[in-house]
mmCIF file of C-alpha atoms in Angstrom:
data_model
loop_
_atom_site.group_PDB
_atom_site.id
_atom_site.type_symbol
_atom_site.label_atom_id
_atom_site.label_comp_id
_atom_site.label_asym_id
_atom_site.label_seq_id
_atom_site.Cartn_x
_atom_site.Cartn_y
_atom_site.Cartn_z
ATOM 1 C CA UNK A 1 0.027 0.062 -0.074
ATOM 2 C CA UNK A 2 1.484 3.231 -1.115
ATOM 3 C CA UNK A 3 1.943 5.945 1.800
ATOM 4 C CA UNK A 4 0.168 9.118 1.589
ATOM 5 C CA UNK A 5 2.852 11.566 2.282
ATOM 6 C CA UNK A 6 -0.011 14.600 2.787
ATOM 7 C CA UNK A 7 -1.790 12.920 5.476
ATOM 8 C CA UNK A 8 1.333 11.750 7.405
ATOM 9 C CA UNK A 9 4.439 13.467 7.337
ATOM 10 C CA UNK A 10 3.004 16.460 5.555
ATOM 11 C CA UNK A 11 0.442 16.894 8.439
ATOM 12 C CA UNK A 12 3.124 16.543 10.909
ATOM 13 C CA UNK A 13 5.288 18.778 9.299
ATOM 14 C CA UNK A 14 2.270 21.365 9.412
ATOM 15 C CA UNK A 15 1.353 20.677 13.094
ATOM 16 C CA UNK A 16 4.593 20.875 14.392
ATOM 17 C CA UNK A 17 4.948 24.402 12.726
ATOM 18 C CA UNK A 18 1.959 25.745 14.316
ATOM 19 C CA UNK A 19 2.962 24.112 17.763
ATOM 20 C CA UNK A 20 6.455 26.056 17.406
ATOM 21 C CA UNK A 21 4.472 29.178 16.622
ATOM 22 C CA UNK A 22 2.531 28.815 19.695
ATOM 23 C CA UNK A 23 5.452 28.031 21.798
ATOM 24 C CA UNK A 24 6.918 31.690 20.625
ATOM 25 C CA UNK A 25 3.628 33.276 22.136
ATOM 26 C CA UNK A 26 3.793 31.191 25.244
ATOM 27 C CA UNK A 27 7.088 32.739 25.612
ATOM 28 C CA UNK A 28 6.182 36.247 25.078
ATOM 29 C CA UNK A 29 3.378 35.826 27.249
ATOM 30 C CA UNK A 30 5.571 34.467 30.256
ATOM 31 C CA UNK A 31 7.742 37.569 29.492
ATOM 32 C CA UNK A 32 4.707 40.040 29.766
ATOM 33 C CA UNK A 33 3.730 37.970 33.112
ATOM 34 C CA UNK A 34 7.194 38.567 34.700
ATOM 35 C CA UNK A 35 7.163 42.046 33.974
ATOM 36 C CA UNK A 36 3.879 43.040 35.036
ATOM 37 C CA UNK A 37 3.330 40.962 37.939
ATOM 38 C CA UNK A 38 6.748 41.118 39.855
ATOM 39 C CA UNK A 39 5.235 40.844 43.184
ATOM 40 C CA UNK A 40 2.650 38.189 42.629
ATOM 41 C CA UNK A 41 2.547 34.877 44.411
ATOM 42 C CA UNK A 42 5.506 32.893 44.241
ATOM 43 C CA UNK A 43 3.100 29.790 43.496
ATOM 44 C CA UNK A 44 2.154 31.432 40.638
ATOM 45 C CA UNK A 45 5.469 32.308 39.393
ATOM 46 C CA UNK A 46 6.738 28.597 39.817
ATOM 47 C CA UNK A 47 3.789 27.351 38.016
ATOM 48 C CA UNK A 48 4.661 29.761 35.080
ATOM 49 C CA UNK A 49 8.128 28.678 35.158
ATOM 50 C CA UNK A 50 7.276 25.028 35.472
ATOM 51 C CA UNK A 51 4.895 25.397 32.418
ATOM 52 C CA UNK A 52 7.392 27.233 30.127
ATOM 53 C CA UNK A 53 10.035 24.292 30.739
ATOM 54 C CA UNK A 54 7.723 21.784 29.982
ATOM 55 C CA UNK A 55 6.643 23.340 27.018
ATOM 56 C CA UNK A 56 10.538 24.013 25.771
ATOM 57 C CA UNK A 57 10.887 20.294 26.258
ATOM 58 C CA UNK A 58 7.717 19.565 24.560
ATOM 59 C CA UNK A 59 8.925 21.476 21.556
ATOM 60 C CA UNK A 60 12.155 19.904 21.571
ATOM 61 C CA UNK A 61 10.662 16.616 21.370
ATOM 62 C CA UNK A 62 8.226 17.485 18.564
ATOM 63 C CA UNK A 63 11.299 19.312 16.522
ATOM 64 C CA UNK A 64 13.549 16.065 17.186
ATOM 65 C CA UNK A 65 10.769 13.928 15.477
ATOM 66 C CA UNK A 66 10.135 15.898 12.504
ATOM 67 C CA UNK A 67 13.879 16.201 11.997
ATOM 68 C CA UNK A 68 14.175 12.252 12.259
ATOM 69 C CA UNK A 69 11.082 11.892 9.861
ATOM 70 C CA UNK A 70 12.097 14.161 7.102
ATOM 71 C CA UNK A 71 15.851 14.205 7.222
ATOM 72 C CA UNK A 72 17.352 10.969 9.006
ATOM 73 C CA UNK A 73 14.804 8.891 6.916
ATOM 74 C CA UNK A 74 14.403 10.991 3.971
ATOM 75 C CA UNK A 75 13.418 8.955 0.886
ATOM 76 C CA UNK A 76 12.758 5.996 3.446
ATOM 77 C CA UNK A 77 8.973 6.680 4.682
ATOM 78 C CA UNK A 78 8.237 3.155 4.746
ATOM 79 C CA UNK A 79 11.098 2.236 7.203
ATOM 80 C CA UNK A 80 10.016 5.030 9.594
ATOM 81 C CA UNK A 81 7.474 3.426 12.152
ATOM 82 C CA UNK A 82 8.701 4.382 15.251
ATOM 83 C CA UNK A 83 7.877 7.719 17.095
ATOM 84 C CA UNK A 84 9.603 8.229 20.295
ATOM 85 C CA UNK A 85 9.742 11.685 20.257
ATOM 86 C CA UNK A 86 5.713 12.068 20.264
ATOM 87 C CA UNK A 87 5.594 9.415 22.697
ATOM 88 C CA UNK A 88 7.704 11.902 24.941
ATOM 89 C CA UNK A 89 5.402 14.713 23.708
ATOM 90 C CA UNK A 90 2.346 12.760 24.973
ATOM 91 C CA UNK A 91 4.060 12.423 28.375
ATOM 92 C CA UNK A 92 4.950 16.152 28.598
ATOM 93 C CA UNK A 93 1.673 17.226 27.060
ATOM 94 C CA UNK A 94 -0.137 15.381 29.950
ATOM 95 C CA UNK A 95 1.860 17.337 32.652
ATOM 96 C CA UNK A 96 1.286 20.629 31.207
ATOM 97 C CA UNK A 97 -2.515 19.758 30.494
ATOM 98 C CA UNK A 98 -2.636 18.987 34.340
ATOM 99 C CA UNK A 99 -0.904 21.862 35.550
ATOM 100 C CA UNK A 100 -3.401 23.986 33.763
ATOM 101 C CA UNK A 101 -6.569 22.141 34.368
ATOM 102 C CA UNK A 102 -5.498 21.933 38.228
ATOM 103 C CA UNK A 103 -5.147 25.899 38.371
ATOM 104 C CA UNK A 104 -8.515 26.453 37.079
ATOM 105 C CA UNK A 105 -10.386 23.656 38.929
ATOM 106 C CA UNK A 106 -8.778 25.096 42.160
ATOM 107 C CA UNK A 107 -9.885 28.441 41.018
ATOM 108 C CA UNK A 108 -13.572 26.849 41.033
ATOM 109 C CA UNK A 109 -12.983 25.208 44.449
ATOM 110 C CA UNK A 110 -11.924 28.666 46.004
ATOM 111 C CA UNK A 111 -14.719 30.742 44.456
ATOM 112 C CA UNK A 112 -17.786 28.662 44.279
ATOM 113 C CA UNK A 113 -20.064 28.258 47.545
ATOM 114 C CA UNK A 114 -20.143 24.967 49.346
ATOM 115 C CA UNK A 115 -21.455 22.011 48.200
ATOM 116 C CA UNK A 116 -20.582 23.428 44.530
ATOM 117 C CA UNK A 117 -16.946 23.821 45.478
ATOM 118 C CA UNK A 118 -16.159 20.521 45.560
ATOM 119 C CA UNK A 119 -16.817 20.319 41.775
ATOM 120 C CA UNK A 120 -13.258 21.951 41.533
ATOM 121 C CA UNK A 121 -11.766 19.214 43.828
ATOM 122 C CA UNK A 122 -13.595 16.484 41.501
ATOM 123 C CA UNK A 123 -11.683 17.955 38.494
ATOM 124 C CA UNK A 124 -8.615 18.243 39.895
ATOM 125 C CA UNK A 125 -8.931 14.387 40.843
ATOM 126 C CA UNK A 126 -9.953 13.650 36.990
ATOM 127 C CA UNK A 127 -6.918 16.009 35.716
ATOM 128 C CA UNK A 128 -4.573 14.068 38.036
ATOM 129 C CA UNK A 129 -5.760 10.489 36.613
ATOM 130 C CA UNK A 130 -5.800 11.658 33.217
ATOM 131 C CA UNK A 131 -1.978 12.847 33.678
ATOM 132 C CA UNK A 132 -1.293 9.482 34.831
ATOM 133 C CA UNK A 133 -2.912 7.764 32.046
ATOM 134 C CA UNK A 134 -0.988 10.344 29.631
ATOM 135 C CA UNK A 135 2.165 9.027 31.243
ATOM 136 C CA UNK A 136 1.326 5.344 30.676
ATOM 137 C CA UNK A 137 0.441 6.241 26.817
ATOM 138 C CA UNK A 138 3.469 8.394 26.476
ATOM 139 C CA UNK A 139 5.755 5.535 28.090
ATOM 140 C CA UNK A 140 4.454 3.055 25.570
ATOM 141 C CA UNK A 141 4.606 5.298 22.956
ATOM 142 C CA UNK A 142 8.299 5.703 23.255
ATOM 143 C CA UNK A 143 8.753 2.008 23.719
ATOM 144 C CA UNK A 144 6.611 0.932 20.800
ATOM 145 C CA UNK A 145 8.020 -0.292 17.461
ATOM 146 C CA UNK A 146 5.251 0.316 15.113
ATOM 147 C CA UNK A 147 2.721 3.195 15.362
ATOM 148 C CA UNK A 148 -0.005 1.264 13.518
ATOM 149 C CA UNK A 149 0.184 -1.226 16.219
ATOM 150 C CA UNK A 150 0.442 1.200 19.087
ATOM 151 C CA UNK A 151 -2.828 3.145 17.537
ATOM 152 C CA UNK A 152 -4.819 -0.062 17.228
ATOM 153 C CA UNK A 153 -3.830 -1.502 20.771
ATOM 154 C CA UNK A 154 -4.555 2.067 22.478
ATOM 155 C CA UNK A 155 -7.417 3.268 20.510
ATOM 156 C CA UNK A 156 -9.858 3.496 23.339
ATOM 157 C CA UNK A 157 -7.254 4.836 25.751
ATOM 158 C CA UNK A 158 -6.479 7.632 23.679
ATOM 159 C CA UNK A 159 -10.196 8.573 22.994
ATOM 160 C CA UNK A 160 -10.480 8.492 26.519
ATOM 161 C CA UNK A 161 -7.720 10.881 27.161
ATOM 162 C CA UNK A 162 -9.048 13.530 24.807
ATOM 163 C CA UNK A 163 -12.745 13.393 25.526
ATOM 164 C CA UNK A 164 -11.820 13.409 29.385
ATOM 165 C CA UNK A 165 -9.926 16.485 28.782
ATOM 166 C CA UNK A 166 -12.716 18.297 26.982
ATOM 167 C CA UNK A 167 -15.113 17.258 29.397
ATOM 168 C CA UNK A 168 -12.917 18.955 32.648
ATOM 169 C CA UNK A 169 -12.864 22.073 30.569
ATOM 170 C CA UNK A 170 -16.346 22.218 29.922
ATOM 171 C CA UNK A 171 -17.256 21.507 33.852
ATOM 172 C CA UNK A 172 -14.819 24.020 34.835
ATOM 173 C CA UNK A 173 -16.117 26.815 32.417
ATOM 174 C CA UNK A 174 -19.997 25.866 33.147
ATOM 175 C CA UNK A 175 -19.099 26.115 37.051
ATOM 176 C CA UNK A 176 -17.459 29.525 36.492
ATOM 177 C CA UNK A 177 -20.305 30.764 34.224
ATOM 178 C CA UNK A 178 -23.015 29.911 36.769
ATOM 179 C CA UNK A 179 -21.243 31.639 39.484
ATOM 180 C CA UNK A 180 -20.785 34.639 37.543
ATOM 181 C CA UNK A 181 -24.279 34.759 36.114
ATOM 182 C CA UNK A 182 -25.658 34.392 39.811
ATOM 183 C CA UNK A 183 -23.203 37.493 41.065
ATOM 184 C CA UNK A 184 -24.516 39.431 37.841
ATOM 185 C CA UNK A 185 -27.939 39.368 38.755
ATOM 186 C CA UNK A 186 -27.406 40.982 42.001
ATOM 187 C CA UNK A 187 -24.709 43.356 40.884
ATOM 188 C CA UNK A 188 -25.177 47.038 40.136
ATOM 189 C CA UNK A 189 -25.246 48.258 36.750
ATOM 190 C CA UNK A 190 -21.262 49.688 36.971
ATOM 191 C CA UNK A 191 -20.187 46.150 37.804
ATOM 192 C CA UNK A 192 -22.203 44.024 35.243
ATOM 193 C CA UNK A 193 -19.768 45.240 32.504
ATOM 194 C CA UNK A 194 -16.758 44.057 34.307
ATOM 195 C CA UNK A 195 -18.834 40.898 34.957
ATOM 196 C CA UNK A 196 -19.435 40.334 31.237
ATOM 197 C CA UNK A 197 -16.094 40.527 30.563
ATOM 198 C CA UNK A 198 -15.202 37.878 32.907
ATOM 199 C CA UNK A 199 -18.116 35.614 31.284
ATOM 200 C CA UNK A 200 -16.375 36.428 27.764
ATOM 201 C CA UNK A 201 -13.216 35.535 29.290
ATOM 202 C CA UNK A 202 -14.113 32.149 30.943
ATOM 203 C CA UNK A 203 -16.013 31.159 27.982
ATOM 204 C CA UNK A 204 -12.662 31.856 25.713
ATOM 205 C CA UNK A 205 -10.488 30.015 27.848
ATOM 206 C CA UNK A 206 -12.404 26.843 28.187
ATOM 207 C CA UNK A 207 -14.005 26.783 24.965
ATOM 208 C CA UNK A 208 -10.875 26.737 22.791
ATOM 209 C CA UNK A 209 -8.853 23.933 24.258
ATOM 210 C CA UNK A 210 -12.600 21.772 24.660
ATOM 211 C CA UNK A 211 -13.276 22.400 20.851
ATOM 212 C CA UNK A 212 -9.764 21.302 19.967
ATOM 213 C CA UNK A 213 -9.837 17.963 21.956
ATOM 214 C CA UNK A 214 -13.141 17.325 20.572
ATOM 215 C CA UNK A 215 -11.875 17.870 16.941
ATOM 216 C CA UNK A 216 -9.045 15.653 17.584
ATOM 217 C CA UNK A 217 -11.377 12.882 19.062
ATOM 218 C CA UNK A 218 -13.443 13.047 15.555
ATOM 219 C CA UNK A 219 -10.531 13.063 13.487
ATOM 220 C CA UNK A 220 -8.936 10.309 15.285
ATOM 221 C CA UNK A 221 -11.832 8.019 15.353
ATOM 222 C CA UNK A 222 -12.728 8.745 11.387
ATOM 223 C CA UNK A 223 -8.833 8.768 10.250
ATOM 224 C CA UNK A 224 -6.805 6.808 12.635
ATOM 225 C CA UNK A 225 -4.800 5.357 9.741
ATOM 226 C CA UNK A 226 -3.298 8.738 9.079
ATOM 227 C CA UNK A 227 -1.236 10.944 11.324
ATOM 228 C CA UNK A 228 -3.767 14.144 11.193
ATOM 229 C CA UNK A 229 -4.602 13.795 14.574
ATOM 230 C CA UNK A 230 -1.158 13.309 15.762
ATOM 231 C CA UNK A 231 -0.464 16.559 14.027
ATOM 232 C CA UNK A 232 -3.186 18.442 15.843
ATOM 233 C CA UNK A 233 -2.455 16.622 19.316
ATOM 234 C CA UNK A 234 1.283 18.309 18.779
ATOM 235 C CA UNK A 235 -0.064 21.750 19.718
ATOM 236 C CA UNK A 236 -2.868 20.851 22.189
ATOM 237 C CA UNK A 237 -0.753 21.511 24.875
ATOM 238 C CA UNK A 238 0.287 24.905 23.534
ATOM 239 C CA UNK A 239 -3.282 25.951 23.521
ATOM 240 C CA UNK A 240 -3.473 25.088 27.483
ATOM 241 C CA UNK A 241 -0.634 26.824 28.220
ATOM 242 C CA UNK A 242 -1.680 30.138 26.421
ATOM 243 C CA UNK A 243 -5.216 29.689 28.096
ATOM 244 C CA UNK A 244 -3.302 30.010 31.562
ATOM 245 C CA UNK A 245 -1.151 32.832 30.904
ATOM 246 C CA UNK A 246 -3.814 34.671 29.112
ATOM 247 C CA UNK A 247 -5.655 34.337 32.525
ATOM 248 C CA UNK A 248 -2.923 35.699 34.606
ATOM 249 C CA UNK A 249 -1.901 38.376 32.551
ATOM 250 C CA UNK A 250 -5.632 39.628 31.929
ATOM 251 C CA UNK A 251 -5.610 40.494 35.711
ATOM 252 C CA UNK A 252 -3.884 43.760 34.625
ATOM 253 C CA UNK A 253 -6.984 44.783 32.366
ATOM 254 C CA UNK A 254 -9.805 43.491 34.899
ATOM 255 C CA UNK A 255 -8.142 45.572 37.726
ATOM 256 C CA UNK A 256 -8.327 48.839 35.279
ATOM 257 C CA UNK A 257 -11.882 47.917 34.700
ATOM 258 C CA UNK A 258 -12.734 47.530 38.519
ATOM 259 C CA UNK A 259 -10.969 50.744 39.245
ATOM 260 C CA UNK A 260 -12.886 52.718 36.568
ATOM 261 C CA UNK A 261 -16.208 51.367 37.663
ATOM 262 C CA UNK A 262 -15.345 52.148 41.285
ATOM 263 C CA UNK A 263 -14.501 55.767 40.012
ATOM 264 C CA UNK A 264 -17.621 55.903 37.843
ATOM 265 C CA UNK A 265 -19.618 55.124 40.782
ATOM 266 C CA UNK A 266 -18.181 57.713 43.207
ATOM 267 C CA UNK A 267 -18.561 60.324 40.412
ATOM 268 C CA UNK A 268 -22.173 59.645 39.815
ATOM 269 C CA UNK A 269 -22.788 59.596 43.629
ATOM 270 C CA UNK A 270 -21.176 63.037 44.248
ATOM 271 C CA UNK A 271 -23.308 64.525 41.056
ATOM 272 C CA UNK A 272 -26.493 63.095 42.745
ATOM 273 C CA UNK A 273 -25.518 64.986 45.665
ATOM 274 C CA UNK A 274 -24.804 68.122 44.024
ATOM 275 C CA UNK A 275 -27.924 68.145 42.278
ATOM 276 C CA UNK A 276 -29.680 67.937 45.275
ATOM 277 C CA UNK A 277 -28.623 71.305 46.587
ATOM 278 C CA UNK A 278 -31.067 74.127 47.216
ATOM 279 C CA UNK A 279 -32.650 76.001 44.137
ATOM 280 C CA UNK A 280 -33.048 80.026 44.208
ATOM 281 C CA UNK A 281 -35.806 81.228 46.394
ATOM 282 C CA UNK A 282 -35.823 77.949 48.538
ATOM 283 C CA UNK A 283 -34.040 78.281 51.810
ATOM 284 C CA UNK A 284 -31.395 75.675 52.633
ATOM 285 C CA UNK A 285 -30.361 74.725 56.161
ATOM 286 C CA UNK A 286 -26.776 74.197 56.660
ATOM 287 C CA UNK A 287 -25.517 70.898 56.039
ATOM 288 C CA UNK A 288 -22.122 69.338 56.202
ATOM 289 C CA UNK A 289 -21.504 66.323 53.751
ATOM 290 C CA UNK A 290 -19.002 63.512 54.512
ATOM 291 C CA UNK A 291 -18.434 61.125 51.933
ATOM 292 C CA UNK A 292 -16.489 57.953 51.961
ATOM 293 C CA UNK A 293 -15.494 55.614 48.646
ATOM 294 C CA UNK A 294 -15.298 52.019 49.510
ATOM 295 C CA UNK A 295 -13.564 49.877 46.906
ATOM 296 C CA UNK A 296 -13.653 45.976 47.021
ATOM 297 C CA UNK A 297 -11.412 43.913 45.003
ATOM 298 C CA UNK A 298 -11.188 40.134 45.113
ATOM 299 C CA UNK A 299 -7.380 38.985 45.528
ATOM 300 C CA UNK A 300 -6.586 35.451 45.981
ATOM 301 C CA UNK A 301 -10.025 34.543 46.490
ATOM 302 C CA UNK A 302 -10.377 36.745 49.496
ATOM 303 C CA UNK A 303 -12.309 40.062 49.244
ATOM 304 C CA UNK A 304 -10.292 43.122 50.523
ATOM 305 C CA UNK A 305 -12.014 46.537 51.286
ATOM 306 C CA UNK A 306 -10.276 49.563 51.547
ATOM 307 C CA UNK A 307 -12.055 53.080 52.387
ATOM 308 C CA UNK A 308 -11.057 56.237 50.916
ATOM 309 C CA UNK A 309 -11.910 59.662 53.186
ATOM 310 C CA UNK A 310 -13.020 62.406 51.202
ATOM 311 C CA UNK A 311 -13.015 66.047 52.718
ATOM 312 C CA UNK A 312 -15.893 66.916 54.182
ATOM 313 C CA UNK A 313 -18.027 69.759 52.366
ATOM 314 C CA UNK A 314 -20.241 72.199 53.705
ATOM 315 C CA UNK A 315 -23.415 73.759 52.051
ATOM 316 C CA UNK A 316 -24.405 76.846 54.197
ATOM 317 C CA UNK A 317 -26.620 78.871 51.963
ATOM 318 C CA UNK A 318 -28.093 79.011 48.388
ATOM 319 C CA UNK A 319 -26.056 81.954 47.355
ATOM 320 C CA UNK A 320 -22.943 79.533 47.449
ATOM 321 C CA UNK A 321 -24.043 76.965 44.846
ATOM 322 C CA UNK A 322 -21.276 78.101 42.650
ATOM 323 C CA UNK A 323 -18.958 77.325 45.294
ATOM 324 C CA UNK A 324 -20.791 74.196 45.829
ATOM 325 C CA UNK A 325 -20.447 72.925 42.336
ATOM 326 C CA UNK A 326 -16.720 73.769 42.517
ATOM 327 C CA UNK A 327 -16.193 72.034 45.769
ATOM 328 C CA UNK A 328 -17.734 68.966 44.291
ATOM 329 C CA UNK A 329 -15.788 68.997 41.371
ATOM 330 C CA UNK A 330 -12.626 69.316 43.510
ATOM 331 C CA UNK A 331 -13.749 66.226 45.498
ATOM 332 C CA UNK A 332 -14.345 64.333 42.210
ATOM 333 C CA UNK A 333 -10.779 65.117 41.153
ATOM 334 C CA UNK A 334 -9.254 63.928 44.367
ATOM 335 C CA UNK A 335 -11.102 60.825 44.124
ATOM 336 C CA UNK A 336 -9.926 60.298 40.647
ATOM 337 C CA UNK A 337 -6.383 61.038 42.027
ATOM 338 C CA UNK A 338 -6.447 58.425 44.653
ATOM 339 C CA UNK A 339 -7.650 55.642 42.284
ATOM 340 C CA UNK A 340 -5.384 56.403 39.739
ATOM 341 C CA UNK A 341 -2.142 57.408 41.630
ATOM 342 C CA UNK A 342 -2.494 55.058 44.810
ATOM 343 C CA UNK A 343 -3.928 52.270 43.231
ATOM 344 C CA UNK A 344 -0.702 50.487 42.741
ATOM 345 C CA UNK A 345 0.464 51.639 46.244
ATOM 346 C CA UNK A 346 -2.332 49.841 47.635
ATOM 347 C CA UNK A 347 -1.719 46.755 45.413
ATOM 348 C CA UNK A 348 1.909 46.614 46.635
ATOM 349 C CA UNK A 349 1.091 46.580 50.348
ATOM 350 C CA UNK A 350 -1.622 43.922 49.686
ATOM 351 C CA UNK A 351 1.168 41.690 48.178
ATOM 352 C CA UNK A 352 3.816 42.203 50.812
ATOM 353 C CA UNK A 353 0.812 41.245 53.106
ATOM 354 C CA UNK A 354 0.231 38.132 51.118
ATOM 355 C CA UNK A 355 -2.831 39.109 49.300
ATOM 356 C CA UNK A 356 -2.718 39.037 45.585
ATOM 357 C CA UNK A 357 -5.015 39.171 42.502
ATOM 358 C CA UNK A 358 -6.341 36.052 40.799
ATOM 359 C CA UNK A 359 -9.424 37.349 38.822
#
């Protein structure tokens, strides 16, 4: 039987090229993470470092296999029936997937209220079991002497690996969507925009990897005699790594959105108080207004509140309406200055005390 190079080695070359491209994006995101979050939790820093090292080894294993297939065995495609590099890539890919899925599953466990929080622990158990299975499949792939025999022997196990990975991603994403939707119903209008962004981010990170895993399963079941499924599998781990780094790096944008929502709420409240001043012809009793701006941030799953005192403002009479407006405008500027100039200082203090953002 003549070997179809387009669906075997051609597919592997295309898949490995895309995998190397995604590894470059992973490296850029790692650089951005360490540049932006220098005071982040050490656990997160170690996690990012481990994922990058695993991705480097994963990329080297894929590149080695492609070099062997296209250069070492050039002109002898029928004699090339061993894929030790891809076996090692399967082992490393299982480790990367476990690290990423465990991170998101632990977030579900930390955020959701009981008894729903145990969904996160269940997902952690599943991803560890999946990693162990990937280790076994990877070791067998390194030792096998025939890719055809390996595919036939472990057909069910490989399909279970892909399906279980997609199922874990869907469970994590649905759990987060349920929690955010419940919070959105009771949130103020200014906060709903932030929650909508969180919902979109949750769907994006969980949908991409789950859809990719489902596509691999379908291709594997339909065309297992080709290597198209293996070409797709070469960059699946890269999608997981990018989803993790996107989640970590997106926190800076979410912080800015949260700060803008808090400032907008303060400005609206101040304007409402300003518009309630006395009108011409109506006597106004002297009053004293003392305002506080309270900001809530979710840091490492622990809500932190800090209150910003604003200077008290007196409204003595109707004749001073213009002065009142200027006073309130000054108060708004002070509130804006606090949020924009001292926000990073408060984050730094929280970081020294062991609190860091995970949104």
